[in-house]
Amino acid sequence: RIKAEQPSFDNETVTNGQNTVYLSFGSNIGDRIMNIQEAIKILDEHESITVKNISSFFESEPMYYLNQNQFINGCVECQTILTPRELLKAIKDIEYNKLNRVKEFDNGPRTLDLDIIMYLDSKGNQIIVNEPDLIVPHDKMLERSFVLEPLCELIPSNFEHPISTEPISKHLSAIYERGNDEDYLWKVIPIPNHNKETEKGTRFLKFKTICKTNEFTAKRKRITISPTYLMGILNTTPDSFSDGGKYNTLEKQLDCIKVMCQEHFKLHENIIIDVGGCSTRPNSVQATVEEELARTIPIIEQIRQCKELPQDKIIISIDTYRSEVAEKAIQVGADIINDISGGAFDSDLFNIISSHPNVAYVLSHTRGDIATMTKLTSYDEFTGSEGCEFFNEEEYTGNNLKFIRVLGRELATRYQIALSKGVRRWQIIVDPGLGFAKDLNSNLKVIRELPFLKNYSFLEDGTNNYTSFRNLPFLLGPSRKKFIGTITKDDDAQNRDFATGSIVASCIGFGADLVRVHNVADCSKSIKLADATYKLLE
Ligand SMILES: Nc1nc2ncc(COP(=O)(O)O)nc2c(=O)[nH]1
Ligand SMILES: Nc1nc2ncc(COP(=O)(O)O)nc2c(=O)[nH]1
């Protein structure tokens, strides 16, 4: 336990301006996600507290007292004029009076636990408090991956602990170096639960990342060891380049889905079905909203009403950039909004996503629009705000990663816009947009340099706007795309399935967490093989 020296804050700076505080939250009773979302809402509504940033959600094994439920943990960054003592009173009020927490014993189960982790005054100085019932920074934080992992999503990797003066990211690496399995967390993305009989609350997309030391180079790197999710494409558009509208009736679509699932569940636990009613092929004619709704809503309803399908294993995404289609699809049972435009084609889309905090959102990279994207393939210039990039722990200004730095910064800009509209980090899956505003070489770099993109973070000059892709799952959609046909000399998209199986394995080898494919039966096997090879999953 770290004993802080004497309290070193003068009331002046703490009470005269917006202080930045990092809180950790945990819940392991009842609907854990709802408890946490409710607590964050109450925090933000408090007249003297503003929520600025929230980490992902993590599921973790209980520490200290092991005979209890797994926790959902995370961290939240707030601005407040409250002193540390006043803040403690406010969060205890939220725990005990607003969320009716009953504390049976120390380290025991709780509906909600909020702790002050760090407190910086309006000038950015760390405030140290060392009183019997209030120790800041939290005296156990450095032994808790369930605090440091989410916290490292919110602070630059060179952010130091005020007492150890070591970067907090180094303390987290030290925990992982101990190699205790219970220190590794599941990153969870809440999605709706449609099976009323089972537990209420949410289902999750789950991802587990560990730090492995390369036995030859002794370098440590983060690798995901959880199974890759397959997103199977259901094109309901007559002109989609790969299916030519052979699923143009509800019955045919439902039959296709039953076959898709039957094959897939031989090898995998669940499936994501991506329903698309408006082609996003470059230069394709865009369906009207009415056409898109007519092609997608009925089949989503049919899937959700089909008793033969195991509802809790079926996750539905809607491939749309339109807010009206997204809203309607969510109402009839979609779990994920898969938007190729990064929220750029419909200014109301982010509002829809933020009004459904338990629906996941695929934040994709593209440029321009369907008609212009093929011309916008130069990555020599930075667009958007000035700032610096980090990869892993180091600030990076090298030139050889220019493509990834430009791509990362454009994705970070869209990410910041999404958050400014109320979308939460815990909802986001990132897609670097294979085939969208990228030439052949750029598409191959997206795959080859994926590890850098997954470790990318960006600090905007002169602000605290820090965007880290740490723990955000990456979706790649290479299936039957032109860049494959160019290399394999297959002009007809229908002949690219074998090649797609190969490139899917490469995507997983470089760290893809989800892959979007047409041929589910074949790619199911490619994924299983790639997971066994790269993710140590036999
Ligand atoms: N995984 C996990 N284990 C835990 N064990 C004890 C406490 C008690 O924490 P406290 O010392 O802040 O009351 N909190 C957690 C928690 O949030 N997550
Ligand atoms: N998330 C995501 N969604 C997508 N939707 C359509 C297409 C265009 O390909 P298609 O016409 O074969 O569906 N590609 C993607 C993609 O790469 N990622």
XYZ file of C-alpha atoms and ligand atoms in Angstrom:
574
model
C 0.000 0.000 0.000
C 1.383 3.437 -0.928
C 1.300 5.912 1.978
C 0.935 9.447 0.637
C 2.884 12.277 2.278
C 1.098 15.184 3.928
C -1.929 16.610 2.056
C -0.460 18.988 -0.491
C -3.341 20.969 -1.838
C -4.140 24.551 -1.086
C -7.857 25.174 -1.016
C -7.298 28.051 -3.438
C -6.647 26.024 -6.617
C -9.084 23.257 -5.678
C -12.065 25.523 -5.158
C -11.329 28.075 -7.850
C -12.040 26.251 -11.061
C -12.791 22.985 -12.761
C -10.807 20.134 -11.250
C -10.329 16.865 -13.134
C -11.112 13.680 -11.245
C -10.915 10.023 -12.246
C -13.398 7.715 -10.567
C -13.578 3.932 -10.821
C -16.896 2.090 -10.782
C -17.798 -1.519 -10.107
C -21.001 -3.525 -9.790
C -21.652 -7.230 -9.284
C -25.271 -7.392 -8.173
C -28.441 -7.130 -10.289
C -28.301 -5.598 -13.756
C -24.687 -4.490 -13.423
C -24.611 -2.465 -16.659
C -27.831 -0.657 -15.815
C -26.580 0.149 -12.285
C -23.440 1.692 -13.769
C -25.256 3.616 -16.522
C -27.680 4.959 -13.909
C -24.806 6.049 -11.633
C -23.035 7.836 -14.509
C -26.294 9.593 -15.426
C -26.758 10.770 -11.791
C -23.110 11.897 -11.653
C -23.570 13.948 -14.815
C -26.820 15.462 -13.540
C -25.127 16.617 -10.296
C -24.933 20.407 -10.418
C -21.204 20.446 -9.559
C -20.037 17.443 -11.583
C -19.709 17.011 -15.370
C -18.889 13.644 -16.915
C -16.200 14.191 -19.608
C -15.167 10.693 -20.669
C -16.058 7.091 -19.856
C -13.948 3.993 -20.445
C -15.060 0.648 -21.871
C -16.808 -1.836 -19.610
C -14.799 -4.801 -18.341
C -15.903 -8.034 -16.691
C -13.447 -9.105 -14.011
C -12.961 -11.834 -11.459
C -13.589 -10.641 -7.864
C -10.427 -9.768 -5.954
C -9.775 -10.243 -2.221
C -13.145 -11.914 -1.439
C -13.510 -14.518 -4.166
C -16.831 -16.107 -3.339
C -19.013 -13.611 -5.233
C -20.205 -12.669 -8.736
C -17.921 -11.286 -11.406
C -17.802 -7.500 -11.497
C -18.368 -5.029 -14.284
C -15.725 -2.316 -13.890
C -14.610 0.847 -15.603
C -13.450 4.408 -15.061
C -14.996 7.795 -15.636
C -13.309 11.194 -15.994
C -15.227 14.146 -14.523
C -14.802 17.873 -14.063
C -15.932 19.251 -10.697
C -15.681 22.277 -8.425
C -16.152 20.018 -5.390
C -13.206 19.453 -3.042
C -12.133 15.822 -2.544
C -14.108 15.646 0.713
C -17.269 17.096 -0.893
C -16.857 14.751 -3.866
C -16.609 11.721 -1.553
C -19.876 12.755 0.087
C -21.570 13.160 -3.309
C -20.524 9.717 -4.580
C -21.450 7.974 -1.315
C -24.856 9.647 -1.614
C -25.213 8.185 -5.122
C -24.190 4.696 -3.918
C -26.344 4.511 -0.786
C -29.277 6.812 -1.365
C -29.770 6.830 -5.102
C -28.818 3.252 -5.898
C -29.759 1.695 -2.544
C -26.426 -0.014 -2.049
C -26.313 -2.190 1.055
C -22.754 -2.811 2.283
C -22.667 -6.183 4.050
C -18.888 -6.374 4.527
C -15.635 -5.067 3.073
C -14.853 -6.216 -0.459
C -18.269 -7.898 -0.585
C -20.924 -7.783 -3.336
C -22.382 -4.405 -4.239
C -24.894 -2.893 -6.634
C -22.440 -0.078 -7.206
C -19.061 1.052 -5.894
C -17.637 4.430 -6.856
C -14.072 5.296 -5.759
C -12.006 8.445 -6.215
C -8.868 7.256 -8.018
C -7.042 10.521 -8.782
C -7.810 14.213 -8.356
C -6.075 17.052 -10.285
C -6.705 20.702 -9.485
C -7.613 23.313 -12.107
C -3.899 23.783 -12.888
C -3.410 20.063 -13.467
C -1.544 19.423 -10.191
C -2.236 16.064 -8.558
C -3.970 16.503 -5.214
C -2.804 14.169 -2.419
C -5.167 13.437 0.466
C -4.261 11.130 3.335
C -7.077 10.929 5.866
C -8.490 7.868 7.645
C -11.526 7.620 5.352
C -10.154 9.325 2.233
C -6.872 8.499 0.505
C -6.190 10.097 -2.891
C -4.763 8.741 -5.140
C -6.624 5.525 -4.203
C -4.166 3.489 -2.184
C -5.018 0.161 -3.867
C -5.266 1.351 -7.484
C -1.796 0.143 -8.500
C -2.643 -3.482 -7.663
C -5.923 -3.475 -9.597
C -6.024 -4.186 -13.329
C -9.807 -3.588 -13.114
C -8.941 0.035 -12.328
C -5.759 0.594 -14.355
C -6.915 -1.047 -17.620
C -9.986 1.216 -18.056
C -8.031 4.200 -16.700
C -5.350 3.702 -19.393
C -8.047 4.266 -22.034
C -8.567 7.799 -20.690
C -5.026 9.066 -20.042
C -1.946 9.313 -22.295
C 0.526 6.458 -21.765
C 3.105 8.847 -20.241
C 0.674 10.054 -17.516
C 2.454 9.534 -14.178
C 1.255 8.395 -10.792
C 1.987 11.316 -8.428
C 3.698 9.239 -5.763
C 5.549 6.555 -7.708
C 6.214 9.119 -10.514
C 6.063 6.109 -12.868
C 3.658 6.139 -15.874
C 0.422 4.431 -14.879
C 0.638 2.340 -18.062
C 3.909 0.880 -16.716
C 2.221 -0.089 -13.441
C -0.444 -1.889 -15.482
C 2.204 -3.735 -17.518
C 3.817 -4.790 -14.231
C 0.533 -6.356 -13.090
C 0.270 -8.277 -16.382
C 3.905 -9.342 -16.145
C 2.977 -11.277 -13.004
C 1.034 -13.483 -15.435
C -1.938 -14.144 -13.122
C -4.892 -15.175 -15.267
C -7.419 -13.425 -12.980
C -5.716 -10.097 -13.715
C -6.826 -10.306 -17.360
C -10.210 -8.744 -18.031
C -12.957 -9.357 -20.577
C -13.780 -6.207 -22.562
C -17.575 -6.349 -22.927
C -19.874 -4.501 -25.361
C -23.487 -4.575 -24.131
C -26.131 -5.547 -26.699
C -29.897 -6.047 -26.199
C -31.242 -9.314 -24.803
C -34.162 -10.586 -26.903
C -34.703 -13.843 -25.103
C -37.082 -12.797 -22.346
C -36.785 -16.129 -20.519
C -33.086 -15.760 -19.795
C -31.427 -13.220 -17.477
C -32.829 -9.716 -17.944
C -30.505 -6.867 -18.799
C -27.944 -7.233 -21.522
C -25.971 -9.721 -23.532
C -22.364 -8.942 -24.434
C -19.887 -9.109 -27.263
C -16.783 -10.207 -25.344
C -13.079 -9.772 -26.121
C -10.090 -10.839 -24.073
C -6.607 -9.385 -24.625
C -3.485 -10.549 -22.819
C 0.154 -9.473 -22.871
C 2.421 -12.165 -24.205
C 6.215 -12.126 -24.180
C 7.674 -13.197 -27.504
C 9.940 -16.097 -26.588
C 12.576 -14.968 -29.108
C 12.626 -11.199 -28.836
C 11.403 -11.080 -25.198
C 9.279 -8.147 -26.382
C 5.817 -8.069 -24.843
C 2.840 -7.500 -27.066
C -0.898 -7.387 -26.570
C -2.785 -10.193 -28.294
C -6.480 -10.993 -28.273
C -7.162 -14.600 -27.327
C -10.965 -14.597 -27.532
C -12.713 -16.211 -30.531
C -13.140 -14.045 -33.624
C -16.737 -13.072 -34.390
C -18.061 -13.870 -37.855
C -20.399 -11.281 -39.367
C -22.331 -13.036 -42.157
C -23.641 -10.769 -44.927
C -27.297 -10.959 -45.914
C -27.582 -8.763 -49.015
C -31.236 -8.019 -49.708
C -30.390 -5.592 -52.515
C -31.147 -6.736 -56.085
C -27.943 -5.175 -57.415
C -25.457 -6.217 -54.734
C -22.374 -7.186 -56.643
C -21.936 -10.563 -55.050
C -25.386 -12.145 -54.721
C -27.348 -10.702 -57.623
C -30.496 -10.611 -55.530
C -30.912 -14.395 -55.174
C -32.423 -13.764 -51.736
C -35.254 -11.576 -52.974
C -38.094 -13.129 -50.936
C -38.526 -13.396 -47.160
C -38.738 -17.182 -47.293
C -35.505 -17.464 -49.292
C -33.799 -15.076 -46.883
C -34.962 -16.981 -43.802
C -33.910 -20.317 -45.378
C -30.510 -18.815 -46.163
C -30.169 -17.734 -42.541
C -31.132 -21.141 -41.148
C -28.494 -22.805 -43.363
C -25.980 -20.083 -42.466
C -26.529 -20.732 -38.753
C -26.632 -24.528 -38.982
C -23.214 -24.618 -40.646
C -21.728 -21.966 -38.425
C -22.854 -23.322 -35.037
C -20.952 -26.544 -35.733
C -17.801 -24.510 -35.047
C -18.794 -21.286 -33.275
C -20.840 -20.129 -30.298
C -22.702 -17.286 -32.006
C -23.118 -15.455 -35.301
C -23.644 -11.845 -36.343
C -26.005 -11.496 -39.324
C -25.445 -8.231 -41.197
C -28.637 -7.238 -43.008
C -28.016 -4.780 -45.851
C -30.724 -3.144 -47.966
C -28.688 -0.485 -49.738
C -25.524 -1.317 -51.661
C -22.449 0.688 -50.660
C -20.345 -0.413 -53.628
C -18.459 2.595 -54.958
C -20.593 4.490 -57.516
C -23.634 2.254 -56.876
C -27.074 3.846 -57.115
C -28.423 4.391 -53.597
C -31.800 2.862 -52.690
C -34.419 5.244 -51.293
C -35.124 5.104 -47.541
C -38.457 3.449 -48.269
C -36.816 0.751 -50.419
C -34.132 0.176 -47.781
C -36.737 -0.160 -45.011
C -38.885 -2.518 -47.109
C -35.862 -4.769 -47.781
C -34.490 -4.942 -44.229
C -37.129 -4.501 -41.524
C -39.333 -7.503 -42.400
C -36.434 -9.988 -42.403
C -35.117 -8.700 -39.069
C -38.634 -9.159 -37.615
C -38.825 -12.659 -39.139
C -35.485 -13.670 -37.625
C -36.493 -12.406 -34.181
C -39.871 -14.194 -34.401
C -38.456 -17.470 -35.688
C -38.695 -19.986 -32.823
C -36.378 -22.456 -34.619
C -33.465 -20.023 -34.350
C -31.538 -19.816 -31.018
C -32.175 -16.124 -30.326
C -29.438 -15.676 -27.710
C -26.803 -16.939 -30.172
C -27.966 -14.720 -33.009
C -26.746 -11.132 -33.118
C -28.235 -8.910 -35.830
C -26.518 -5.886 -37.347
C -28.084 -3.526 -39.850
C -25.752 -2.244 -42.556
C -27.056 1.300 -42.911
C -25.808 4.865 -42.708
C -29.379 6.228 -42.346
C -30.787 7.265 -38.956
C -34.381 6.351 -39.869
C -33.405 2.810 -40.896
C -31.192 2.407 -37.812
C -33.982 3.450 -35.429
C -36.564 1.151 -37.011
C -34.149 -1.801 -37.135
C -33.343 -1.386 -33.417
C -37.055 -1.396 -32.602
C -37.591 -4.728 -34.379
C -34.521 -6.425 -32.927
C -31.197 -5.257 -34.366
C -28.270 -5.259 -31.893
C -25.562 -3.434 -33.884
C -25.651 -0.459 -36.271
C -23.065 -1.120 -38.974
C -22.495 2.274 -40.619
C -19.819 2.467 -43.349
C -19.851 6.268 -43.215
C -18.522 6.933 -39.693
C -21.669 8.946 -39.046
C -20.847 11.309 -41.931
C -23.734 10.561 -44.325
C -26.606 11.315 -41.937
C -26.138 13.984 -39.257
C -28.839 12.428 -37.062
C -27.305 8.945 -36.873
C -25.131 9.612 -33.799
C -28.200 10.906 -31.943
C -29.964 7.588 -32.645
C -26.924 5.616 -31.426
C -26.619 7.695 -28.227
C -30.311 7.189 -27.475
C -29.726 3.408 -27.431
C -26.706 2.960 -25.088
C -26.997 -0.846 -25.195
C -26.823 -1.070 -28.984
C -23.335 -1.447 -30.493
C -22.041 0.812 -33.243
C -19.465 0.099 -35.981
C -17.473 3.282 -36.521
C -15.991 2.917 -40.018
C -13.441 4.902 -41.996
C -14.249 6.283 -45.396
C -13.931 9.606 -47.220
C -16.222 11.668 -49.434
C -19.337 9.744 -50.467
C -20.320 6.669 -52.514
C -19.642 8.541 -55.764
C -16.328 10.214 -54.836
C -14.553 7.834 -52.431
C -12.590 6.016 -55.151
C -10.790 9.268 -55.999
C -9.818 10.143 -52.396
C -7.026 7.620 -51.905
C -3.993 9.770 -51.086
C -2.724 9.527 -47.493
C 0.131 12.032 -47.605
C -1.564 14.864 -45.757
C -2.911 15.038 -42.220
C -6.473 16.346 -42.090
C -8.307 17.544 -39.018
C -6.709 18.915 -35.844
C -2.982 19.107 -35.006
C -1.624 16.818 -32.326
C 0.669 13.885 -31.651
C 0.231 10.148 -32.019
C 1.262 7.390 -29.673
C 1.791 3.746 -30.555
C 1.946 1.488 -27.505
C 3.780 3.600 -24.918
C 5.842 5.805 -27.218
C 5.014 9.106 -28.852
C 5.541 8.628 -32.583
C 6.598 11.075 -35.248
C 8.195 8.651 -37.667
C 7.405 8.861 -41.358
C 7.174 5.213 -42.260
C 3.804 4.826 -40.492
C 2.354 7.854 -42.292
C -0.590 5.919 -43.732
C -1.644 4.495 -40.370
C -1.146 7.886 -38.669
C -3.385 9.633 -41.244
C -5.978 6.838 -41.133
C -5.830 6.765 -37.317
C -6.226 10.497 -37.024
C -9.253 10.563 -39.363
C -10.850 7.728 -37.366
C -10.015 9.571 -34.111
C -11.723 12.692 -35.461
C -14.907 10.745 -36.250
C -14.651 9.075 -32.813
C -14.480 12.482 -31.068
C -17.527 13.694 -33.033
C -19.444 10.546 -32.063
C -18.625 11.093 -28.368
C -19.577 14.763 -28.611
C -23.032 13.556 -29.760
C -23.379 11.243 -26.742
C -22.224 7.948 -28.264
C -20.367 5.985 -25.562
C -16.990 4.282 -25.961
C -18.450 1.039 -24.665
C -20.689 0.878 -27.783
C -17.923 1.214 -30.372
C -16.404 -1.321 -32.770
C -13.875 0.213 -35.216
C -13.672 -0.663 -38.938
C -10.793 0.788 -41.012
C -12.945 0.458 -44.168
C -11.270 -1.980 -46.583
C -12.167 -0.854 -50.102
C -13.440 2.573 -48.974
C -11.291 5.442 -50.258
C -8.244 3.155 -50.382
C -6.102 1.892 -53.244
C -4.716 -1.664 -53.433
C -1.571 -0.859 -51.458
C -3.546 0.955 -48.734
C -5.949 -1.986 -48.348
C -3.000 -4.332 -47.812
C -1.458 -1.866 -45.339
C -4.725 -1.744 -43.360
C -4.324 -5.483 -42.781
C -0.528 -5.599 -42.346
C -0.342 -2.570 -40.027
C -3.483 -3.390 -38.039
C -1.418 -3.961 -34.833
C -0.288 -0.321 -35.010
C -3.833 0.920 -35.615
C -5.124 -1.077 -32.655
C -2.427 0.533 -30.499
C -2.967 3.981 -31.923
C -3.776 6.956 -29.719
C -3.914 10.663 -30.457
C -3.588 13.718 -28.180
C -4.930 16.900 -29.744
C -2.522 19.852 -29.293
C -3.471 22.195 -26.458
C -6.443 20.167 -25.289
C -7.158 17.125 -23.127
C -8.808 15.499 -26.148
C -7.141 12.117 -25.978
C -8.408 9.308 -28.195
C -7.064 5.821 -27.695
C -8.188 2.773 -29.663
C -6.994 0.622 -26.744
C -9.427 -2.293 -26.227
C -11.700 -1.176 -29.086
C -12.494 -4.280 -31.191
C -11.642 -4.050 -34.901
C -13.937 -5.342 -37.646
C -12.511 -6.005 -41.120
C -14.580 -6.605 -44.247
C -12.335 -8.013 -47.033
C -14.885 -10.445 -48.484
C -14.901 -10.722 -52.304
C -13.546 -7.187 -52.643
C -11.821 -5.743 -55.695
C -8.349 -5.674 -54.117
C -8.577 -9.480 -53.803
C -9.661 -9.844 -57.462
C -6.831 -7.573 -58.615
C -4.225 -9.830 -56.994
C -5.861 -13.173 -57.839
C -6.984 -11.995 -61.284
C -10.597 -12.948 -60.526
C -12.822 -10.375 -62.231
C -16.001 -12.106 -61.064
C -16.667 -11.510 -57.333
C -18.388 -14.900 -57.132
C -15.001 -16.594 -57.726
C -13.260 -14.914 -54.796
C -14.497 -17.038 -51.864
C -11.425 -19.253 -51.586
C -9.186 -16.184 -51.711
C -11.453 -14.503 -49.141
C -10.902 -17.455 -46.772
C -7.147 -16.891 -47.052
C -7.258 -13.139 -46.487
C -9.656 -13.625 -43.543
C -6.979 -15.745 -41.873
C -4.420 -12.977 -42.495
C -6.784 -10.378 -41.008
C -7.122 -12.490 -37.868
C -3.378 -13.076 -37.769
C -2.846 -9.325 -37.659
C -5.480 -8.875 -34.928
C -8.978 -8.557 -36.429
C -11.578 -9.246 -33.716
C -14.553 -9.547 -36.108
C -14.623 -10.318 -39.856
C -17.457 -9.593 -42.303
C -17.943 -12.278 -44.978
C -20.402 -13.504 -47.649
C -19.627 -17.218 -47.626
C -20.322 -18.191 -44.017
C -19.867 -21.954 -44.436
C -16.332 -21.658 -45.832
C -15.183 -18.672 -43.781
C -16.461 -20.315 -40.604
C -13.669 -22.840 -41.117
C -11.047 -20.227 -42.050
C -11.833 -18.381 -38.827
C -11.706 -21.539 -36.717
C -8.305 -22.405 -38.188
C -6.967 -18.862 -37.806
C -8.162 -18.695 -34.181
C -6.412 -21.987 -33.462
C -3.228 -20.766 -35.131
C -3.028 -17.169 -33.936
C -5.176 -17.016 -30.824
C -4.062 -20.279 -29.260
C -7.678 -21.531 -29.432
C -7.723 -25.195 -30.350
N -12.989 -7.543 -9.829
C -13.264 -6.721 -8.791
N -12.951 -7.122 -7.538
C -13.204 -6.301 -6.491
N -12.896 -6.684 -5.250
C -13.084 -5.848 -4.206
C -13.620 -4.584 -4.432
C -13.790 -3.676 -3.261
O -13.247 -2.450 -3.658
P -13.091 -1.230 -2.618
O -11.848 -1.491 -1.856
O -12.971 -0.025 -3.495
O -14.345 -1.235 -1.781
N -13.974 -4.161 -5.651
C -13.784 -5.023 -6.705
C -14.093 -4.642 -8.048
O -14.601 -3.536 -8.292
N -13.810 -5.507 -9.049
N -18.449 -2.693 -41.433
C -18.403 -2.852 -42.786
N -19.542 -2.821 -43.516
C -19.477 -2.956 -44.871
N -20.618 -2.887 -45.601
C -20.554 -3.008 -46.957
C -19.322 -3.190 -47.575
C -19.281 -3.265 -49.073
O -19.120 -4.594 -49.429
P -20.377 -5.513 -49.855
O -21.056 -4.736 -50.966
O -19.741 -6.762 -50.278
O -21.256 -5.681 -48.670
N -18.169 -3.293 -46.878
C -18.225 -3.158 -45.515
C -17.033 -3.206 -44.694
O -15.908 -3.374 -45.175
N -17.173 -3.047 -43.346
